[in-house]
């Protein structure tokens, strides 16, 4: 017997879980539609992509998957974690373009008005994933949210801290322990250059797509103002969403970098000197 459920989403509202609606759509109990905005969050680690993803996922017309191609590169021992389903990961590995086309950007429940996923510059570059970026470039209807951080030094220190603690997001708001780092000048310069080159490369790569830059600093300072722009770009109604993660670093860069003044002096007559503003 077919159950009439056309108003079920309205009745339950924003708390009706995405995956339950997904199951109902698969069972044809909810009508599916291809009419929604497809998008990507691109960037590198430690630029606020989890912050942005949380804000978007707290909008009841949006769903953002995580780093599906990072997950596909996990080592066997990492796949033992209960959050990963090995057959699912193997499908992404063996049929990446089919996975995007048939499982990510497929017809969705009509309450979904925008849907996307995160991908970093350095994801999906293995031989068996080579068609992923070609697919994304070819499908110009996919809108691009290019996540960036204005201060590359912030990005670098955040990456050092996360790598040291193996904690990549703060979902509780609890204060995290402080760390100090002595940073090599050449390593720092390589990091700045690497980040800039990647940003420019992918701005060029997606030049034929509708694209906006999302800067972490602007999002952190006034996320309501920034999400208004983003929601408009994604053609969805504005909602006053809230973050799902908390700022991890609260101490100054000067206090975290033991040789801060030395680096500031060395970079003072370069274009990177603006990053040392404390």
Phi, psi and omega in degrees: 000134177274127180267135178282112184231023187299337181254012186294323179294318178298321184292319184269335175073209189294346182272358178289112191299142181305316185285336173289317176298324178300316180294318180295324178293317179300322179279002180064027174270343170235142183283133179262152182215145174273000188272079173210163180279124176265137182211166175233146162256114178247160179158205176234174179293155174067032175246006177098018183293327176292324176299312179296316181301318179297317178298318180290318182289346175271007172263131188282003175251005188232147168218134180235119172286164180275210184275079187296330181272345167287317179300324182291343181262006182297148178283157182308320182292331178287331180290352178287343178298140186296340182286347181253136176250111189303315179300324179295314178297319179297326178295317178297319181296317188272336183222058189298317181290319177299321179298314179299314187289320188261340185239334176266298184266040177274175176299140185234162173309143188294347176285342178277119181252346178206136183211139180200192177209167179267140172213132179266160184310322189263008175276158171056050176240011174285158182307320182278002177245007191299336183277350184299308182292327175298318179298313183295323179290320182294323183274086186286353175285346179284119180276152187243125168256104183268106184276125182224164173235128185297323183258105182296333178293320174303315180299315183296314181294322177298322179293318178299317181295313181295320179294327180286323184261346186058031176239115191256355177202147177252107183257000184249337184086359180289145180294135179260154183293150180279151176227153175236146184223142169256118189253128177288136182302312183295321177297319180295315178298317178299320180295315179299313182295318179301313181296313180299317181297318178296316179301314181293320181300316185276339168297318178291318182302320183256028184296338181266003177261158168288126189214142171228148173274136175242114182264130182305315184301318179293320180294318181291325182284324182203078185291334178296316179296317183289322180291332174302316178295317183293316180297321177297317179300323181273002178061043177233160181294148177286137171224147180276083182275163180236155181291159175251356180230164181242156177299130183274321183256123180242345178277160183286156176298323180301321180284335183273331183258114185294330180250037183303311183296323178297314178295319180301319179294316183294327181266001190299327182256025178241169178292345180274354183300333181296341181286342182257077189248019180253000000 
